[in-house]
């Protein structure tokens, strides 16, 4: 049993879907593009966060979304805590498999840690400076 | 000063709320020690030898009087009435209480300050030229670019959890005053043949236990591409940098292990995708940032003639006052290196008085230098004498900028839990030994840097003389290096004649007990004075010309002597 946050709702899942492709932070997402049928044939990808402080997966997510045009489920798994959710969502994750012990109701608040960000990201492709009005 | 707009302010306020919540969850047991560590470090909070340490960000070293007053108040209210300016141009408080840190951050936010990313494995405070905007050799006003990069690096969602800390330096002048070659990324503003502005990009330099001089990865990057290129470098690093070994996690090791050519090819390939994308910097944004900086309203003045004299004021003018772009104005360094005061330490009382002086003499702004001093950038020459008198009363007019007693020292064993040895008492003992001002001026320019362990926060590798605390069977010993150089940092020295490249020091031999360190430094200086061609040849120039051997012999005796000694010691053992 795992607790997921999916479309900002709490969902209990008894087992991971069989079609889920699991990537480690050291994997090259380009490899998925070369598979039969290409990336369009994949419907669910999980990226592992082996440690609280291991941020390799953020780059994998952005590459999948922005470079390879991946549209399907992008799931963060591993050490996924409330404190990561805002940044993960910015980088293109849309499903969050919370680590054991995280309070899902509390975790939902994590998405609201920041109301704005400076950079160009998957969720907000225009950096703040292109959206800021005047001096 | 860059003045926040509503969004800048909102983000800092949201950060305070976020950290308040994280601290509460930690204190309530809902967040483990390990996880909280990651989060608190991103807000500059360390757990130190005797108490927590809070590192407050001073973005690119620029500070207003209002902010300094707030810092004075915070140090008074939450700490022991003093703070420590670090080599990273930040301010450290050594005794705050963990539960009170959210309150401190909330107070900081009221003056557009914070402790964001002053520690942790993320992009840190940008190192900047403390003469930006006023230096005569300026190509661009680097503060504007520092602010652009500050915004880009703040809470960057992709690069919040890098393999290791990441330090960027930006230099906007022809002389490099920020040691770009010993940063993870160094950016050096340049003009191309078409007179367009861009950046020379240097990557993979750093100090610490594996000091490495950085490599030029790109000779000319057009300025609109700056953030795209930074994204490209950081992405390659975030994907391939080592996370399995703390000591191999910095980008310098990645560049070294892959080789510069391969690393460059990867970065350029990544950049090819990002180039001209949405993060491409616009002219409008640069104008917007420029417009949000306060600018001094200079009066039309003429230069004042200061006749050469052998007075204390003239000595201070020579060492602590530097040329300015505007006629009739000067740049003044306040020395935080008075003998007996730990380098970089300032009391709350001093902070308040300095804030007032900055208002009276320098448009209410000041800068923190990576040599742990303060700078008033816009002083009227006609008022130099009265400023000098005021600074003298505060003990901030020691005429030693660029001289041996302007020692850079990390907090060392008195405060830092990682230390092998103390640094502050060593600095003081050396300052006491060289307390004769005439002698000090005769020795000339000399950077002496001290670190309490190989993490090198005191930048000992790039001191002309570097001292490193080492542990020998539980005792504090000191290894001495000579010939290091942070690159040309002195103002008013023409790049063509005296610019010297960044260099790492070489260890002269076995380490010394603390009590012997001043003697050894004295020996090194005697040898230098004997061997120099002229007064213009600095200590570091002589080391470069002669190598370390004459110094080694002077300190340890000649090789035959050394072998005989060793035999004798072995025989006796
Ligand atoms: S060099 Fe070592 S002792 Fe000094 S502050 Fe850094 S970690 Fe601490």
PDB file of N, CA and C in Angstrom, chain A residues 25-29 51-60 62-63 66-67 79 82-84 86-87 90-91 99 102 106 112-121 125-130 132 134-135, chain B residues 2 5 7-8 10-11 14-15 18 21-22 25 31 35 38-39 148 150-162 227 235 238-240 243 270 273-274 277-282 285 288 291-292:
ATOM      1  N   UNK A  25      18.155   8.134 -10.811  1.00  0.00           N
ATOM      2  CA  UNK A  25      18.675   9.463 -11.180  1.00  0.00           C
ATOM      3  C   UNK A  25      19.869   9.405 -12.132  1.00  0.00           C
ATOM      4  N   UNK A  26      20.564   8.279 -12.139  1.00  0.00           N
ATOM      5  CA  UNK A  26      21.731   8.188 -13.027  1.00  0.00           C
ATOM      6  C   UNK A  26      21.349   7.678 -14.424  1.00  0.00           C
ATOM      7  N   UNK A  27      20.086   7.285 -14.630  1.00  0.00           N
ATOM      8  CA  UNK A  27      19.683   6.769 -15.941  1.00  0.00           C
ATOM      9  C   UNK A  27      19.575   7.901 -16.965  1.00  0.00           C
ATOM     10  N   UNK A  28      19.728   7.510 -18.222  1.00  0.00           N
ATOM     11  CA  UNK A  28      19.605   8.498 -19.285  1.00  0.00           C
ATOM     12  C   UNK A  28      18.213   8.394 -19.899  1.00  0.00           C
ATOM     13  N   UNK A  29      17.390   9.414 -19.742  1.00  0.00           N
ATOM     14  CA  UNK A  29      16.024   9.334 -20.275  1.00  0.00           C
ATOM     15  C   UNK A  29      15.992   9.204 -21.796  1.00  0.00           C
ATOM     16  N   UNK A  51      17.450   9.461  -1.884  1.00  0.00           N
ATOM     17  CA  UNK A  51      17.695  10.125  -0.605  1.00  0.00           C
ATOM     18  C   UNK A  51      16.944  11.447  -0.552  1.00  0.00           C
ATOM     19  N   UNK A  52      16.712  11.918   0.654  1.00  0.00           N
ATOM     20  CA  UNK A  52      16.042  13.200   0.859  1.00  0.00           C
ATOM     21  C   UNK A  52      16.763  14.308   0.094  1.00  0.00           C
ATOM     22  N   UNK A  53      18.088  14.255   0.086  1.00  0.00           N
ATOM     23  CA  UNK A  53      18.879  15.333  -0.499  1.00  0.00           C
ATOM     24  C   UNK A  53      19.423  15.017  -1.889  1.00  0.00           C
ATOM     25  N   UNK A  54      18.939  13.960  -2.541  1.00  0.00           N
ATOM     26  CA  UNK A  54      19.427  13.612  -3.877  1.00  0.00           C
ATOM     27  C   UNK A  54      18.502  14.221  -4.919  1.00  0.00           C
ATOM     28  N   UNK A  55      18.990  15.223  -5.616  1.00  0.00           N
ATOM     29  CA  UNK A  55      18.133  15.960  -6.542  1.00  0.00           C
ATOM     30  C   UNK A  55      18.353  15.636  -8.004  1.00  0.00           C
ATOM     31  N   UNK A  56      18.996  14.521  -8.321  1.00  0.00           N
ATOM     32  CA  UNK A  56      19.240  14.172  -9.722  1.00  0.00           C
ATOM     33  C   UNK A  56      17.946  14.029 -10.518  1.00  0.00           C
ATOM     34  N   UNK A  57      16.907  13.531  -9.862  1.00  0.00           N
ATOM     35  CA  UNK A  57      15.643  13.254 -10.548  1.00  0.00           C
ATOM     36  C   UNK A  57      14.946  14.482 -11.114  1.00  0.00           C
ATOM     37  N   UNK A  58      15.242  15.647 -10.568  1.00  0.00           N
ATOM     38  CA  UNK A  58      14.606  16.858 -11.083  1.00  0.00           C
ATOM     39  C   UNK A  58      15.011  17.108 -12.538  1.00  0.00           C
ATOM     40  N   UNK A  59      16.285  16.875 -12.818  1.00  0.00           N
ATOM     41  CA  UNK A  59      16.754  17.091 -14.195  1.00  0.00           C
ATOM     42  C   UNK A  59      16.147  16.053 -15.133  1.00  0.00           C
ATOM     43  N   UNK A  60      16.044  14.803 -14.661  1.00  0.00           N
ATOM     44  CA  UNK A  60      15.450  13.746 -15.484  1.00  0.00           C
ATOM     45  C   UNK A  60      14.016  14.146 -15.882  1.00  0.00           C
ATOM     46  N   UNK A  62      12.599  17.129 -16.049  1.00  0.00           N
ATOM     47  CA  UNK A  62      12.512  18.232 -17.015  1.00  0.00           C
ATOM     48  C   UNK A  62      12.906  17.772 -18.415  1.00  0.00           C
ATOM     49  N   UNK A  63      13.901  16.906 -18.504  1.00  0.00           N
ATOM     50  CA  UNK A  63      14.297  16.412 -19.818  1.00  0.00           C
ATOM     51  C   UNK A  63      13.150  15.632 -20.450  1.00  0.00           C
ATOM     52  N   UNK A  66      10.367  18.401 -21.233  1.00  0.00           N
ATOM     53  CA  UNK A  66      10.671  19.530 -22.112  1.00  0.00           C
ATOM     54  C   UNK A  66      11.442  19.108 -23.362  1.00  0.00           C
ATOM     55  N   UNK A  67      12.328  18.120 -23.209  1.00  0.00           N
ATOM     56  CA  UNK A  67      13.137  17.745 -24.359  1.00  0.00           C
ATOM     57  C   UNK A  67      12.460  16.658 -25.179  1.00  0.00           C
ATOM     58  N   UNK A  79      12.304   8.884  -1.561  1.00  0.00           N
ATOM     59  CA  UNK A  79      12.237   9.820  -0.434  1.00  0.00           C
ATOM     60  C   UNK A  79      11.484  11.076  -0.862  1.00  0.00           C
ATOM     61  N   UNK A  82       6.949  16.167   1.900  1.00  0.00           N
ATOM     62  CA  UNK A  82       6.195  17.395   1.733  1.00  0.00           C
ATOM     63  C   UNK A  82       7.067  18.556   1.244  1.00  0.00           C
ATOM     64  N   UNK A  83       8.297  18.589   1.773  1.00  0.00           N
ATOM     65  CA  UNK A  83       9.182  19.706   1.484  1.00  0.00           C
ATOM     66  C   UNK A  83       9.704  19.712   0.042  1.00  0.00           C
ATOM     67  N   UNK A  84       9.481  18.615  -0.682  1.00  0.00           N
ATOM     68  CA  UNK A  84       9.952  18.547  -2.066  1.00  0.00           C
ATOM     69  C   UNK A  84       8.866  18.873  -3.087  1.00  0.00           C
ATOM     70  N   UNK A  86       6.661  21.140  -4.002  1.00  0.00           N
ATOM     71  CA  UNK A  86       6.561  22.333  -4.844  1.00  0.00           C
ATOM     72  C   UNK A  86       7.544  22.258  -6.014  1.00  0.00           C
ATOM     73  N   UNK A  87       8.797  21.978  -5.701  1.00  0.00           N
ATOM     74  CA  UNK A  87       9.822  21.951  -6.753  1.00  0.00           C
ATOM     75  C   UNK A  87       9.577  20.795  -7.724  1.00  0.00           C
ATOM     76  N   UNK A  90       7.004  21.750 -10.150  1.00  0.00           N
ATOM     77  CA  UNK A  90       7.559  22.697 -11.116  1.00  0.00           C
ATOM     78  C   UNK A  90       8.330  21.981 -12.210  1.00  0.00           C
ATOM     79  N   UNK A  91       8.965  20.863 -11.849  1.00  0.00           N
ATOM     80  CA  UNK A  91       9.809  20.158 -12.817  1.00  0.00           C
ATOM     81  C   UNK A  91       9.020  19.137 -13.636  1.00  0.00           C
ATOM     82  N   UNK A  99       6.689   9.077   0.767  1.00  0.00           N
ATOM     83  CA  UNK A  99       7.435   8.100   1.552  1.00  0.00           C
ATOM     84  C   UNK A  99       6.618   7.731   2.789  1.00  0.00           C
ATOM     85  N   UNK A 102       4.796  10.054   5.900  1.00  0.00           N
ATOM     86  CA  UNK A 102       4.370  11.412   5.569  1.00  0.00           C
ATOM     87  C   UNK A 102       2.863  11.527   5.774  1.00  0.00           C
ATOM     88  N   UNK A 106      -1.145  16.983   5.426  1.00  0.00           N
ATOM     89  CA  UNK A 106      -0.119  18.011   5.641  1.00  0.00           C
ATOM     90  C   UNK A 106       0.676  18.229   4.357  1.00  0.00           C
ATOM     91  N   UNK A 112       1.897  24.639  -1.849  1.00  0.00           N
ATOM     92  CA  UNK A 112       1.706  26.083  -1.735  1.00  0.00           C
ATOM     93  C   UNK A 112       2.850  26.808  -1.050  1.00  0.00           C
ATOM     94  N   UNK A 113       3.995  26.122  -0.877  1.00  0.00           N
ATOM     95  CA  UNK A 113       5.120  26.776  -0.193  1.00  0.00           C
ATOM     96  C   UNK A 113       5.477  28.124  -0.828  1.00  0.00           C
ATOM     97  N   UNK A 114       5.463  28.136  -2.163  1.00  0.00           N
ATOM     98  CA  UNK A 114       5.784  29.386  -2.864  1.00  0.00           C
ATOM     99  C   UNK A 114       4.708  29.670  -3.904  1.00  0.00           C
ATOM    100  N   UNK A 115       4.379  30.945  -4.032  1.00  0.00           N
ATOM    101  CA  UNK A 115       3.322  31.312  -4.964  1.00  0.00           C
ATOM    102  C   UNK A 115       3.884  31.750  -6.316  1.00  0.00           C
ATOM    103  N   UNK A 116       5.194  31.805  -6.423  1.00  0.00           N
ATOM    104  CA  UNK A 116       5.811  32.327  -7.639  1.00  0.00           C
ATOM    105  C   UNK A 116       7.204  31.736  -7.715  1.00  0.00           C
ATOM    106  N   UNK A 117       7.807  31.705  -8.916  1.00  0.00           N
ATOM    107  CA  UNK A 117       9.238  31.438  -8.942  1.00  0.00           C
ATOM    108  C   UNK A 117       9.891  32.179 -10.087  1.00  0.00           C
ATOM    109  N   UNK A 118      11.203  32.383  -9.930  1.00  0.00           N
ATOM    110  CA  UNK A 118      11.927  33.223 -10.882  1.00  0.00           C
ATOM    111  C   UNK A 118      12.184  32.524 -12.222  1.00  0.00           C
ATOM    112  N   UNK A 119      12.409  31.192 -12.149  1.00  0.00           N
ATOM    113  CA  UNK A 119      12.983  30.501 -13.301  1.00  0.00           C
ATOM    114  C   UNK A 119      11.935  30.039 -14.306  1.00  0.00           C
ATOM    115  N   UNK A 120      12.448  29.736 -15.497  1.00  0.00           N
ATOM    116  CA  UNK A 120      11.646  29.007 -16.471  1.00  0.00           C
ATOM    117  C   UNK A 120      11.598  27.550 -16.013  1.00  0.00           C
ATOM    118  N   UNK A 121      10.401  26.971 -15.914  1.00  0.00           N
ATOM    119  CA  UNK A 121      10.291  25.561 -15.510  1.00  0.00           C
ATOM    120  C   UNK A 121       9.272  24.869 -16.411  1.00  0.00           C
ATOM    121  N   UNK A 125       6.710  27.803 -18.170  1.00  0.00           N
ATOM    122  CA  UNK A 125       7.833  27.943 -19.114  1.00  0.00           C
ATOM    123  C   UNK A 125       8.371  29.368 -19.242  1.00  0.00           C
ATOM    124  N   UNK A 126       7.569  30.368 -18.933  1.00  0.00           N
ATOM    125  CA  UNK A 126       8.084  31.739 -19.030  1.00  0.00           C
ATOM    126  C   UNK A 126       8.689  32.144 -17.692  1.00  0.00           C
ATOM    127  N   UNK A 127       9.983  32.509 -17.674  1.00  0.00           N
ATOM    128  CA  UNK A 127      10.570  32.939 -16.404  1.00  0.00           C
ATOM    129  C   UNK A 127       9.889  34.216 -15.920  1.00  0.00           C
ATOM    130  N   UNK A 128      10.015  34.484 -14.642  1.00  0.00           N
ATOM    131  CA  UNK A 128       9.334  35.640 -14.064  1.00  0.00           C
ATOM    132  C   UNK A 128       9.619  36.923 -14.841  1.00  0.00           C
ATOM    133  N   UNK A 129      10.876  37.070 -15.301  1.00  0.00           N
ATOM    134  CA  UNK A 129      11.201  38.361 -15.928  1.00  0.00           C
ATOM    135  C   UNK A 129      10.430  38.594 -17.237  1.00  0.00           C
ATOM    136  N   UNK A 130       9.907  37.525 -17.824  1.00  0.00           N
ATOM    137  CA  UNK A 130       9.084  37.730 -19.023  1.00  0.00           C
ATOM    138  C   UNK A 130       7.622  38.012 -18.661  1.00  0.00           C
ATOM    139  N   UNK A 132       6.906  39.841 -15.663  1.00  0.00           N
ATOM    140  CA  UNK A 132       6.866  40.984 -14.758  1.00  0.00           C
ATOM    141  C   UNK A 132       6.485  42.237 -15.532  1.00  0.00           C
ATOM    142  N   UNK A 134       6.716  46.024 -16.132  1.00  0.00           N
ATOM    143  CA  UNK A 134       7.432  47.285 -15.868  1.00  0.00           C
ATOM    144  C   UNK A 134       8.461  47.204 -14.754  1.00  0.00           C
ATOM    145  N   UNK A 135       9.132  48.310 -14.452  1.00  0.00           N
ATOM    146  CA  UNK A 135      10.140  48.327 -13.409  1.00  0.00           C
ATOM    147  C   UNK A 135       9.459  48.414 -12.057  1.00  0.00           C
TER     148      UNK A 135
ATOM    149  N   UNK B   2      19.766  46.965  -4.708  1.00  0.00           N
ATOM    150  CA  UNK B   2      18.589  46.528  -5.457  1.00  0.00           C
ATOM    151  C   UNK B   2      17.414  46.571  -4.483  1.00  0.00           C
ATOM    152  N   UNK B   5      10.828  44.253  -5.370  1.00  0.00           N
ATOM    153  CA  UNK B   5       9.451  44.575  -5.727  1.00  0.00           C
ATOM    154  C   UNK B   5       8.551  43.622  -4.924  1.00  0.00           C
ATOM    155  N   UNK B   7       6.998  40.948  -5.589  1.00  0.00           N
ATOM    156  CA  UNK B   7       7.223  39.503  -5.744  1.00  0.00           C
ATOM    157  C   UNK B   7       8.482  39.074  -4.992  1.00  0.00           C
ATOM    158  N   UNK B   8       9.563  39.854  -5.108  1.00  0.00           N
ATOM    159  CA  UNK B   8      10.790  39.527  -4.371  1.00  0.00           C
ATOM    160  C   UNK B   8      10.474  39.417  -2.884  1.00  0.00           C
ATOM    161  N   UNK B  10       7.529  38.920  -1.424  1.00  0.00           N
ATOM    162  CA  UNK B  10       6.617  37.824  -1.131  1.00  0.00           C
ATOM    163  C   UNK B  10       7.388  36.501  -1.016  1.00  0.00           C
ATOM    164  N   UNK B  11       8.329  36.292  -1.934  1.00  0.00           N
ATOM    165  CA  UNK B  11       9.089  35.042  -1.903  1.00  0.00           C
ATOM    166  C   UNK B  11       9.887  34.906  -0.609  1.00  0.00           C
ATOM    167  N   UNK B  14       7.464  34.115   2.147  1.00  0.00           N
ATOM    168  CA  UNK B  14       7.011  32.717   2.067  1.00  0.00           C
ATOM    169  C   UNK B  14       8.095  31.770   2.570  1.00  0.00           C
ATOM    170  N   UNK B  15       9.330  32.148   2.335  1.00  0.00           N
ATOM    171  CA  UNK B  15      10.429  31.330   2.833  1.00  0.00           C
ATOM    172  C   UNK B  15      10.452  31.318   4.366  1.00  0.00           C
ATOM    173  N   UNK B  18       7.748  29.040   5.498  1.00  0.00           N
ATOM    174  CA  UNK B  18       8.139  27.655   5.244  1.00  0.00           C
ATOM    175  C   UNK B  18       9.105  27.158   6.311  1.00  0.00           C
ATOM    176  N   UNK B  21       7.540  26.631   9.749  1.00  0.00           N
ATOM    177  CA  UNK B  21       6.816  25.363   9.774  1.00  0.00           C
ATOM    178  C   UNK B  21       7.782  24.184   9.897  1.00  0.00           C
ATOM    179  N   UNK B  22       8.877  24.226   9.148  1.00  0.00           N
ATOM    180  CA  UNK B  22       9.842  23.124   9.212  1.00  0.00           C
ATOM    181  C   UNK B  22      10.444  23.011  10.604  1.00  0.00           C
ATOM    182  N   UNK B  25       7.897  21.486  12.924  1.00  0.00           N
ATOM    183  CA  UNK B  25       7.767  20.038  12.711  1.00  0.00           C
ATOM    184  C   UNK B  25       8.958  19.299  13.301  1.00  0.00           C
ATOM    185  N   UNK B  31       9.821  15.656  11.959  1.00  0.00           N
ATOM    186  CA  UNK B  31      10.854  15.729  10.923  1.00  0.00           C
ATOM    187  C   UNK B  31      12.143  15.221  11.557  1.00  0.00           C
ATOM    188  N   UNK B  35      16.721  14.912   8.004  1.00  0.00           N
ATOM    189  CA  UNK B  35      15.969  15.670   7.004  1.00  0.00           C
ATOM    190  C   UNK B  35      15.981  17.160   7.342  1.00  0.00           C
ATOM    191  N   UNK B  38      19.094  19.022   6.189  1.00  0.00           N
ATOM    192  CA  UNK B  38      19.078  19.487   4.796  1.00  0.00           C
ATOM    193  C   UNK B  38      18.330  20.815   4.673  1.00  0.00           C
ATOM    194  N   UNK B  39      17.221  20.915   5.409  1.00  0.00           N
ATOM    195  CA  UNK B  39      16.361  22.097   5.264  1.00  0.00           C
ATOM    196  C   UNK B  39      16.947  23.299   5.986  1.00  0.00           C
ATOM    197  N   UNK B 148      20.729  39.469 -11.291  1.00  0.00           N
ATOM    198  CA  UNK B 148      20.084  38.573 -12.258  1.00  0.00           C
ATOM    199  C   UNK B 148      20.343  37.110 -11.871  1.00  0.00           C
ATOM    200  N   UNK B 150      21.316  36.035  -8.929  1.00  0.00           N
ATOM    201  CA  UNK B 150      20.709  35.753  -7.626  1.00  0.00           C
ATOM    202  C   UNK B 150      19.269  35.280  -7.818  1.00  0.00           C
ATOM    203  N   UNK B 151      18.529  35.990  -8.645  1.00  0.00           N
ATOM    204  CA  UNK B 151      17.133  35.601  -8.846  1.00  0.00           C
ATOM    205  C   UNK B 151      17.043  34.228  -9.504  1.00  0.00           C
ATOM    206  N   UNK B 152      17.867  34.020 -10.503  1.00  0.00           N
ATOM    207  CA  UNK B 152      17.865  32.718 -11.195  1.00  0.00           C
ATOM    208  C   UNK B 152      18.183  31.576 -10.217  1.00  0.00           C
ATOM    209  N   UNK B 153      19.104  31.829  -9.279  1.00  0.00           N
ATOM    210  CA  UNK B 153      19.547  30.733  -8.405  1.00  0.00           C
ATOM    211  C   UNK B 153      18.636  30.540  -7.196  1.00  0.00           C
ATOM    212  N   UNK B 154      17.778  31.526  -6.906  1.00  0.00           N
ATOM    213  CA  UNK B 154      16.957  31.432  -5.700  1.00  0.00           C
ATOM    214  C   UNK B 154      15.828  30.419  -5.891  1.00  0.00           C
ATOM    215  N   UNK B 155      15.849  29.376  -5.077  1.00  0.00           N
ATOM    216  CA  UNK B 155      14.857  28.286  -5.143  1.00  0.00           C
ATOM    217  C   UNK B 155      14.752  27.695  -6.549  1.00  0.00           C
ATOM    218  N   UNK B 156      15.847  27.595  -7.257  1.00  0.00           N
ATOM    219  CA  UNK B 156      15.782  26.978  -8.583  1.00  0.00           C
ATOM    220  C   UNK B 156      15.258  25.557  -8.413  1.00  0.00           C
ATOM    221  N   UNK B 157      14.076  25.242  -8.928  1.00  0.00           N
ATOM    222  CA  UNK B 157      13.470  23.952  -8.583  1.00  0.00           C
ATOM    223  C   UNK B 157      14.305  22.760  -9.042  1.00  0.00           C
ATOM    224  N   UNK B 158      15.038  22.931 -10.111  1.00  0.00           N
ATOM    225  CA  UNK B 158      15.824  21.789 -10.612  1.00  0.00           C
ATOM    226  C   UNK B 158      17.134  21.623  -9.839  1.00  0.00           C
ATOM    227  N   UNK B 159      17.653  22.708  -9.310  1.00  0.00           N
ATOM    228  CA  UNK B 159      19.008  22.653  -8.737  1.00  0.00           C
ATOM    229  C   UNK B 159      19.048  22.926  -7.241  1.00  0.00           C
ATOM    230  N   UNK B 160      17.976  22.558  -6.563  1.00  0.00           N
ATOM    231  CA  UNK B 160      17.908  22.759  -5.124  1.00  0.00           C
ATOM    232  C   UNK B 160      18.708  21.734  -4.343  1.00  0.00           C
ATOM    233  N   UNK B 161      18.888  20.559  -4.943  1.00  0.00           N
ATOM    234  CA  UNK B 161      19.613  19.478  -4.257  1.00  0.00           C
ATOM    235  C   UNK B 161      20.694  18.946  -5.180  1.00  0.00           C
ATOM    236  N   UNK B 162      21.738  19.745  -5.316  1.00  0.00           N
ATOM    237  CA  UNK B 162      22.873  19.392  -6.165  1.00  0.00           C
ATOM    238  C   UNK B 162      23.744  18.361  -5.446  1.00  0.00           C
ATOM    239  N   UNK B 227      21.863  32.873 -18.613  1.00  0.00           N
ATOM    240  CA  UNK B 227      21.103  31.916 -17.793  1.00  0.00           C
ATOM    241  C   UNK B 227      20.949  30.572 -18.501  1.00  0.00           C
ATOM    242  N   UNK B 235      22.889  21.558 -15.196  1.00  0.00           N
ATOM    243  CA  UNK B 235      22.183  20.317 -15.516  1.00  0.00           C
ATOM    244  C   UNK B 235      23.170  19.171 -15.724  1.00  0.00           C
ATOM    245  N   UNK B 238      24.336  18.323 -12.293  1.00  0.00           N
ATOM    246  CA  UNK B 238      23.309  17.673 -11.471  1.00  0.00           C
ATOM    247  C   UNK B 238      23.105  16.222 -11.907  1.00  0.00           C
ATOM    248  N   UNK B 239      23.268  15.954 -13.188  1.00  0.00           N
ATOM    249  CA  UNK B 239      23.059  14.588 -13.668  1.00  0.00           C
ATOM    250  C   UNK B 239      24.265  13.699 -13.436  1.00  0.00           C
ATOM    251  N   UNK B 240      25.459  14.236 -13.646  1.00  0.00           N
ATOM    252  CA  UNK B 240      26.632  13.366 -13.629  1.00  0.00           C
ATOM    253  C   UNK B 240      27.574  13.571 -12.445  1.00  0.00           C
ATOM    254  N   UNK B 243      27.542  11.568  -6.329  1.00  0.00           N
ATOM    255  CA  UNK B 243      26.836  11.677  -5.058  1.00  0.00           C
ATOM    256  C   UNK B 243      27.255  10.566  -4.104  1.00  0.00           C
ATOM    257  N   UNK B 270      23.994  20.502 -24.334  1.00  0.00           N
ATOM    258  CA  UNK B 270      22.827  20.864 -23.528  1.00  0.00           C
ATOM    259  C   UNK B 270      22.397  22.296 -23.860  1.00  0.00           C
ATOM    260  N   UNK B 273      20.240  22.987 -26.909  1.00  0.00           N
ATOM    261  CA  UNK B 273      18.790  22.829 -26.739  1.00  0.00           C
ATOM    262  C   UNK B 273      18.147  24.039 -26.059  1.00  0.00           C
ATOM    263  N   UNK B 274      18.895  24.645 -25.142  1.00  0.00           N
ATOM    264  CA  UNK B 274      18.311  25.721 -24.331  1.00  0.00           C
ATOM    265  C   UNK B 274      18.452  27.094 -24.976  1.00  0.00           C
ATOM    266  N   UNK B 277      15.987  29.939 -25.844  1.00  0.00           N
ATOM    267  CA  UNK B 277      14.721  29.533 -25.228  1.00  0.00           C
ATOM    268  C   UNK B 277      14.191  30.640 -24.329  1.00  0.00           C
ATOM    269  N   UNK B 278      13.148  30.328 -23.555  1.00  0.00           N
ATOM    270  CA  UNK B 278      12.492  31.366 -22.744  1.00  0.00           C
ATOM    271  C   UNK B 278      13.396  32.015 -21.691  1.00  0.00           C
ATOM    272  N   UNK B 279      14.433  31.315 -21.232  1.00  0.00           N
ATOM    273  CA  UNK B 279      15.292  31.905 -20.202  1.00  0.00           C
ATOM    274  C   UNK B 279      16.337  32.855 -20.795  1.00  0.00           C
ATOM    275  N   UNK B 280      16.291  33.075 -22.096  1.00  0.00           N
ATOM    276  CA  UNK B 280      17.212  34.030 -22.722  1.00  0.00           C
ATOM    277  C   UNK B 280      16.963  35.420 -22.127  1.00  0.00           C
ATOM    278  N   UNK B 281      18.034  36.026 -21.636  1.00  0.00           N
ATOM    279  CA  UNK B 281      17.891  37.293 -20.919  1.00  0.00           C
ATOM    280  C   UNK B 281      17.548  38.413 -21.896  1.00  0.00           C
ATOM    281  N   UNK B 282      16.633  39.252 -21.484  1.00  0.00           N
ATOM    282  CA  UNK B 282      16.219  40.349 -22.358  1.00  0.00           C
ATOM    283  C   UNK B 282      16.857  41.667 -21.910  1.00  0.00           C
ATOM    284  N   UNK B 285      14.908  43.248 -19.159  1.00  0.00           N
ATOM    285  CA  UNK B 285      15.123  42.776 -17.783  1.00  0.00           C
ATOM    286  C   UNK B 285      16.368  43.437 -17.193  1.00  0.00           C
ATOM    287  N   UNK B 288      15.377  46.813 -16.274  1.00  0.00           N
ATOM    288  CA  UNK B 288      14.500  46.775 -15.097  1.00  0.00           C
ATOM    289  C   UNK B 288      15.331  46.641 -13.811  1.00  0.00           C
ATOM    290  N   UNK B 291      17.208  49.766 -13.018  1.00  0.00           N
ATOM    291  CA  UNK B 291      16.334  50.824 -12.496  1.00  0.00           C
ATOM    292  C   UNK B 291      15.952  50.580 -11.041  1.00  0.00           C
ATOM    293  N   UNK B 292      16.025  49.331 -10.592  1.00  0.00           N
ATOM    294  CA  UNK B 292      15.668  49.058  -9.206  1.00  0.00           C
ATOM    295  C   UNK B 292      16.856  49.239  -8.253  1.00  0.00           C
TER     296      UNK B 292
END
